Short mmCIF file of C-alpha atoms in Angstrom, two decimals:
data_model
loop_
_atom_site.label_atom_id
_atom_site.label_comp_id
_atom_site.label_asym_id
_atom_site.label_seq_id
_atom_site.Cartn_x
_atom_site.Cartn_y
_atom_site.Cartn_z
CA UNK A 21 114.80 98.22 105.19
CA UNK A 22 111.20 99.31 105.42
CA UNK A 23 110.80 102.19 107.78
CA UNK A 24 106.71 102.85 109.10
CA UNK A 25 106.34 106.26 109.70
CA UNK A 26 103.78 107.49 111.86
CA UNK A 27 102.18 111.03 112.31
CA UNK A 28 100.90 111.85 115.95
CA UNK A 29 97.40 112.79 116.58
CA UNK A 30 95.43 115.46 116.91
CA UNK A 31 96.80 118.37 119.44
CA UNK A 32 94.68 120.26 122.00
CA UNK A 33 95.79 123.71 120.05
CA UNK A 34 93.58 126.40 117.80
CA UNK A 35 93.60 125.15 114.55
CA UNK A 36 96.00 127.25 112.54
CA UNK A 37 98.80 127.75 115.35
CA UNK A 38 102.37 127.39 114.64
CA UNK A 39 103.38 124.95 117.25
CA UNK A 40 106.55 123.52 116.40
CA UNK A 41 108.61 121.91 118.46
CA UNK A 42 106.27 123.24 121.35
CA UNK A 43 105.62 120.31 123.95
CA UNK A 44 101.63 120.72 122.96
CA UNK A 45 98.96 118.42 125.05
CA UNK A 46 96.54 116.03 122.67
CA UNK A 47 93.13 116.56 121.72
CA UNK A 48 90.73 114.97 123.86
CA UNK A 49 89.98 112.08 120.57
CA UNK A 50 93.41 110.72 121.64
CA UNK A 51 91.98 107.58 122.54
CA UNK A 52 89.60 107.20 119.47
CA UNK A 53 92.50 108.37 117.20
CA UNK A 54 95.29 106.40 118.53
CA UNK A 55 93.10 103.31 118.71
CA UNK A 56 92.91 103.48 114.81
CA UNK A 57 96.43 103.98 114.32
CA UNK A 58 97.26 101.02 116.73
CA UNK A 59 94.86 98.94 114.67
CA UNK A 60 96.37 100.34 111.12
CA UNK A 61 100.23 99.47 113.03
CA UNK A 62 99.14 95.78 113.75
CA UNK A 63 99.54 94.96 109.59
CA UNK A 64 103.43 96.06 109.97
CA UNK A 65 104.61 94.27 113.13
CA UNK A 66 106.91 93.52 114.33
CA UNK A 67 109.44 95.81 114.60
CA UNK A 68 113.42 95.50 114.98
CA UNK A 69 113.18 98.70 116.84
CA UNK A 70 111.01 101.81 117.14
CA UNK A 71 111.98 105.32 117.36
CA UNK A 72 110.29 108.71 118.36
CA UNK A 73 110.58 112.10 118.57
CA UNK A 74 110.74 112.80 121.93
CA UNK A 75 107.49 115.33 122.22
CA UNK A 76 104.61 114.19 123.98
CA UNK A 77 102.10 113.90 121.08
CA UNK A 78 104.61 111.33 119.25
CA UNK A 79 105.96 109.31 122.76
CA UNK A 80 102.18 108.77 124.16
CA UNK A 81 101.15 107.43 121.00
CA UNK A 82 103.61 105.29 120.76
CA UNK A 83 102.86 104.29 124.60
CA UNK A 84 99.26 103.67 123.27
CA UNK A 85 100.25 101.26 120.24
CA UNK A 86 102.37 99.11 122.63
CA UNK A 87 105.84 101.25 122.76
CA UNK A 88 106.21 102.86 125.90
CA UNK A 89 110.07 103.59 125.76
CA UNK A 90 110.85 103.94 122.35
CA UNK A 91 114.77 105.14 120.93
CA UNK A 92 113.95 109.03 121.43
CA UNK A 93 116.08 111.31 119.06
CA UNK A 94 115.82 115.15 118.69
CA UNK A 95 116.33 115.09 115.17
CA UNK A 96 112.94 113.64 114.49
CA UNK A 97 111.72 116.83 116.15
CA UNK A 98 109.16 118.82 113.89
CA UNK A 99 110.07 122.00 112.69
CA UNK A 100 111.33 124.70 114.89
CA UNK A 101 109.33 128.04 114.71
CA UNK A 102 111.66 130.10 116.38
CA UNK A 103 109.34 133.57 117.36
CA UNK A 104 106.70 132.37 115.62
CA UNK A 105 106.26 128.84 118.18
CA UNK A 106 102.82 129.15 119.71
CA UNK A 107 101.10 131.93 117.38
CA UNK A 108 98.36 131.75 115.01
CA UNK A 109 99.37 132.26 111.29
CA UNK A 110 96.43 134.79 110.24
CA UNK A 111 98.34 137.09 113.26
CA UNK A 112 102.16 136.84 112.03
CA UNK A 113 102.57 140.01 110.07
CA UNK A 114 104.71 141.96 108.04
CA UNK A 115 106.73 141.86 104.96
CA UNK A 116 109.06 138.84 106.36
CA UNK A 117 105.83 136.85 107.06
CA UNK A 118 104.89 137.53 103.48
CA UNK A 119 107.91 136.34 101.88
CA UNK A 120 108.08 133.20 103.95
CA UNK A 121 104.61 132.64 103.02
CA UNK A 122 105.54 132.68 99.83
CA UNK A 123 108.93 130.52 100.12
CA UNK A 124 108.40 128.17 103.04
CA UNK A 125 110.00 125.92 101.48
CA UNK A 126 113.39 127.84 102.01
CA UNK A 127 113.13 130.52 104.33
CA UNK A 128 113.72 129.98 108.18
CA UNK A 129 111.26 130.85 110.98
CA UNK A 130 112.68 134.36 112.45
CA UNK A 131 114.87 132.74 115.18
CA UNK A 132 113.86 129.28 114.06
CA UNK A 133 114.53 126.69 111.34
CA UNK A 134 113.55 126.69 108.08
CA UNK A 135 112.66 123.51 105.71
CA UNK A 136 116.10 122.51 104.18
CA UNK A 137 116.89 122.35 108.16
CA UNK A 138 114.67 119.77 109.13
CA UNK A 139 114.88 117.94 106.31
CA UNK A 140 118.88 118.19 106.85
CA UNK A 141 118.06 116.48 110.38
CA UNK A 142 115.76 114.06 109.26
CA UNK A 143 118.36 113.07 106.90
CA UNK A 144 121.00 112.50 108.81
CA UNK A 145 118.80 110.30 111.45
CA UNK A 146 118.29 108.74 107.80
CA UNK A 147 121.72 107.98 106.63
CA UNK A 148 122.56 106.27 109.97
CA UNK A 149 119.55 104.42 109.98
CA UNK A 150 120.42 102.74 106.91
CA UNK A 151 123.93 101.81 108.51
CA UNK A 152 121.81 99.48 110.59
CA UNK A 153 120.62 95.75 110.03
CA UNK A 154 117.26 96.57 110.66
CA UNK A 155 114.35 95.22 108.59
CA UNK A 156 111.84 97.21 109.47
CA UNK A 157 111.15 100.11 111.73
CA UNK A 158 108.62 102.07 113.69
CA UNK A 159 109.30 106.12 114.08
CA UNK A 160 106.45 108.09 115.45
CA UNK A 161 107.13 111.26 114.82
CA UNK A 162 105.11 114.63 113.04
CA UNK A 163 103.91 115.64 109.49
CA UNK A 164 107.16 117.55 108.52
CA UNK A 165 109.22 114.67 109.57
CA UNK A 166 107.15 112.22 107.31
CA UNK A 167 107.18 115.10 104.30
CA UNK A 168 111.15 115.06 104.73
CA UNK A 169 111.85 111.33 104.98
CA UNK A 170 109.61 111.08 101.86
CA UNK A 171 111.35 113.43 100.02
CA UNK A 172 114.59 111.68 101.32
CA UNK A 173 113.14 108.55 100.37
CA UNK A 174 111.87 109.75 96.42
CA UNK A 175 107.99 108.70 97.16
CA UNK A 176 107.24 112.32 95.67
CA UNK A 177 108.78 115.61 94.78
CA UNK A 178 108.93 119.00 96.75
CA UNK A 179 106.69 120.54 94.18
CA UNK A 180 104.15 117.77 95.84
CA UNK A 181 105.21 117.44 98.87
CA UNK A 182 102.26 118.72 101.05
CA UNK A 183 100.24 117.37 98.73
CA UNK A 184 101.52 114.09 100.53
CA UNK A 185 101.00 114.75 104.26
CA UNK A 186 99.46 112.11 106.28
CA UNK A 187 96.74 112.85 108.62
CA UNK A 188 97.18 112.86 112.20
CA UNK A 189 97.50 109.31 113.45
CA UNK A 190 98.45 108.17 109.38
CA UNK A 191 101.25 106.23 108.50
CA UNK A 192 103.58 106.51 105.56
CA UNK A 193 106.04 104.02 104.39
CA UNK A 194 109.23 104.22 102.95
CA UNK A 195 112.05 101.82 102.07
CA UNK A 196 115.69 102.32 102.43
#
Protein backbone atom coordinates (compact mmCIF):
# COMPACT_ATOMS: atom_id res chain seq x y z
CA UNK A 1 0.00 0.00 0.00
CA UNK A 2 1.41 3.43 -0.65
CA UNK A 3 0.54 5.81 2.10
CA UNK A 4 1.01 10.00 1.05
CA UNK A 5 1.85 11.72 3.95
CA UNK A 6 1.29 15.24 4.25
CA UNK A 7 2.72 17.95 6.68
CA UNK A 8 0.29 20.95 7.47
CA UNK A 9 1.26 24.43 6.81
CA UNK A 10 2.61 27.10 8.29
CA UNK A 11 1.01 28.11 11.91
CA UNK A 12 0.18 31.67 13.06
CA UNK A 13 2.76 31.02 16.20
CA UNK A 14 6.43 32.70 17.11
CA UNK A 15 8.79 30.78 15.43
CA UNK A 16 10.50 28.58 17.98
CA UNK A 17 7.29 27.73 20.22
CA UNK A 18 6.57 24.35 21.41
CA UNK A 19 3.08 23.91 20.24
CA UNK A 20 2.23 20.43 20.30
CA UNK A 21 -0.84 19.14 20.22
CA UNK A 22 -2.08 22.84 20.84
CA UNK A 23 -5.18 23.58 18.48
CA UNK A 24 -2.82 26.55 16.82
CA UNK A 25 -4.57 28.94 13.99
CA UNK A 26 -2.56 29.02 10.36
CA UNK A 27 -0.39 31.57 9.08
CA UNK A 28 -2.02 33.99 6.99
CA UNK A 29 0.04 32.13 3.53
CA UNK A 30 -2.54 29.35 4.11
CA UNK A 31 -3.98 29.88 0.90
CA UNK A 32 -0.65 30.30 -1.09
CA UNK A 33 0.77 27.27 0.83
CA UNK A 34 -2.04 24.92 0.65
CA UNK A 35 -2.58 25.77 -3.01
CA UNK A 36 0.94 24.19 -3.68
CA UNK A 37 0.36 21.23 -1.72
CA UNK A 38 -3.10 20.67 -3.46
CA UNK A 39 -1.25 21.00 -6.76
CA UNK A 40 1.83 18.59 -5.50
CA UNK A 41 -1.45 16.00 -4.13
CA UNK A 42 -3.04 15.99 -7.71
CA UNK A 43 0.14 13.48 -9.01
CA UNK A 44 -1.11 10.82 -6.20
CA UNK A 45 -4.90 10.71 -6.63
CA UNK A 46 -6.99 9.11 -6.01
CA UNK A 47 -7.24 7.93 -2.80
CA UNK A 48 -9.02 4.72 -1.17
CA UNK A 49 -9.40 6.85 1.84
CA UNK A 50 -7.80 9.81 3.60
CA UNK A 51 -7.04 10.29 7.14
CA UNK A 52 -6.11 13.29 9.50
CA UNK A 53 -5.16 14.28 12.62
CA UNK A 54 -7.88 15.92 13.92
CA UNK A 55 -6.12 19.58 14.68
CA UNK A 56 -7.08 22.38 12.70
CA UNK A 57 -3.83 23.01 10.76
CA UNK A 58 -4.02 19.24 9.33
CA UNK A 59 -8.26 19.07 8.85
CA UNK A 60 -8.39 22.63 6.91
CA UNK A 61 -5.79 21.58 4.69
CA UNK A 62 -7.19 18.73 3.91
CA UNK A 63 -10.63 20.77 3.41
CA UNK A 64 -8.48 22.92 0.97
CA UNK A 65 -7.06 19.90 -1.23
CA UNK A 66 -10.64 18.54 -1.68
CA UNK A 67 -11.14 16.46 1.79
CA UNK A 68 -13.41 18.14 3.94
CA UNK A 69 -14.33 15.15 6.32
CA UNK A 70 -11.50 13.05 6.35
CA UNK A 71 -11.15 9.58 8.92
CA UNK A 72 -9.90 11.79 12.03
CA UNK A 73 -7.73 9.72 14.54
CA UNK A 74 -5.93 11.05 17.69
CA UNK A 75 -3.06 8.99 17.22
CA UNK A 76 -1.85 10.98 14.28
CA UNK A 77 -1.73 13.82 16.80
CA UNK A 78 1.82 15.55 16.94
CA UNK A 79 3.72 15.32 19.90
CA UNK A 80 2.36 16.20 23.23
CA UNK A 81 4.40 18.88 25.19
CA UNK A 82 2.92 18.43 28.35
CA UNK A 83 4.11 21.95 30.48
CA UNK A 84 6.07 22.91 27.91
CA UNK A 85 2.71 23.27 25.11
CA UNK A 86 2.66 26.91 24.09
CA UNK A 87 6.27 28.18 25.29
CA UNK A 88 9.19 29.29 23.44
CA UNK A 89 12.27 26.92 23.65
CA UNK A 90 15.09 29.70 24.30
CA UNK A 91 12.65 30.29 27.74
CA UNK A 92 12.35 26.50 29.05
CA UNK A 93 15.06 26.33 31.63
CA UNK A 94 16.81 24.29 33.92
CA UNK A 95 18.76 21.18 34.20
CA UNK A 96 15.67 18.89 32.90
CA UNK A 97 15.42 21.20 29.82
CA UNK A 98 19.10 20.56 29.32
CA UNK A 99 19.04 16.94 29.36
CA UNK A 100 16.04 16.70 27.10
CA UNK A 101 17.82 18.93 24.85
CA UNK A 102 20.29 16.71 24.72
CA UNK A 103 18.11 13.34 24.45
CA UNK A 104 14.90 14.32 22.70
CA UNK A 105 14.90 11.53 21.19
CA UNK A 106 13.99 9.64 24.52
CA UNK A 107 13.04 11.82 27.16
CA UNK A 108 9.30 12.93 27.67
CA UNK A 109 8.01 16.53 27.82
CA UNK A 110 7.53 17.21 31.80
CA UNK A 111 3.83 16.13 31.90
CA UNK A 112 3.89 15.27 28.21
CA UNK A 113 5.08 12.60 25.77
CA UNK A 114 8.25 11.91 24.71
CA UNK A 115 9.45 10.48 21.10
CA UNK A 116 9.26 6.62 21.53
CA UNK A 117 5.47 7.75 22.49
CA UNK A 118 4.44 9.15 19.41
CA UNK A 119 6.16 7.07 17.39
CA UNK A 120 4.44 4.12 19.54
CA UNK A 121 1.02 5.83 18.33
CA UNK A 122 1.90 6.40 14.97
CA UNK A 123 2.70 2.84 14.86
CA UNK A 124 -0.05 1.36 15.93
CA UNK A 125 -2.40 3.65 13.50
CA UNK A 126 0.38 1.86 11.23
CA UNK A 127 -0.04 -1.75 11.93
CA UNK A 128 -3.85 -1.48 11.44
CA UNK A 129 -3.51 0.38 8.46
CA UNK A 130 -1.74 -2.31 6.83
CA UNK A 131 -4.67 -4.78 7.93
CA UNK A 132 -6.60 -2.86 5.32
CA UNK A 133 -7.06 -3.39 1.42
CA UNK A 134 -6.18 -0.06 0.72
CA UNK A 135 -3.90 0.93 -2.18
CA UNK A 136 -3.09 4.06 -1.44
CA UNK A 137 -3.76 6.65 1.19
CA UNK A 138 -3.90 10.28 2.10
CA UNK A 139 -3.01 11.26 6.00
CA UNK A 140 -2.51 14.89 6.66
CA UNK A 141 -1.04 15.11 9.61
CA UNK A 142 2.40 17.08 11.28
CA UNK A 143 6.26 16.78 10.95
CA UNK A 144 6.70 14.30 13.92
CA UNK A 145 4.04 12.12 12.56
CA UNK A 146 5.82 11.96 9.06
CA UNK A 147 9.47 11.52 11.01
CA UNK A 148 7.75 8.44 12.89
CA UNK A 149 5.93 6.73 10.01
CA UNK A 150 9.31 7.05 8.18
CA UNK A 151 11.18 5.56 10.69
CA UNK A 152 8.32 2.91 10.89
CA UNK A 153 8.49 2.62 7.33
CA UNK A 154 12.79 2.25 7.06
CA UNK A 155 13.07 5.43 4.51
CA UNK A 156 15.93 6.57 7.03
CA UNK A 157 17.39 6.00 10.44
CA UNK A 158 16.85 7.93 13.81
CA UNK A 159 20.40 9.10 13.64
CA UNK A 160 18.81 11.03 10.38
CA UNK A 161 15.70 11.43 11.14
CA UNK A 162 15.26 15.29 11.31
CA UNK A 163 17.47 15.43 8.78
CA UNK A 164 14.29 14.10 6.85
CA UNK A 165 11.46 16.46 7.87
CA UNK A 166 9.26 17.78 5.25
CA UNK A 167 8.42 21.34 5.08
CA UNK A 168 5.17 22.62 5.96
CA UNK A 169 2.68 21.75 3.24
CA UNK A 170 5.49 18.71 1.94
CA UNK A 171 4.60 15.36 1.37
CA UNK A 172 6.47 12.18 2.13
CA UNK A 173 5.75 8.78 0.88
CA UNK A 174 5.99 5.56 2.25
CA UNK A 175 4.94 2.04 1.29
CA UNK A 176 3.58 -0.62 3.46
Amino acid sequence: MEVILIRHTSVDVPRGTCYGQSDVPVAETFEQEAAVTKQALAEYEPFDQVFSSPLTRATRLAAYCGYPRPRLDNRLKEMYMGQWEMQRYDDLQGPYAEQWYNDYMHLPTPGGEGFPDLYRRVANFLDELRQQEYRRVAIFAHGGVLISAGLYAGRFTAEHAWDNLAPFGGIQTIEL
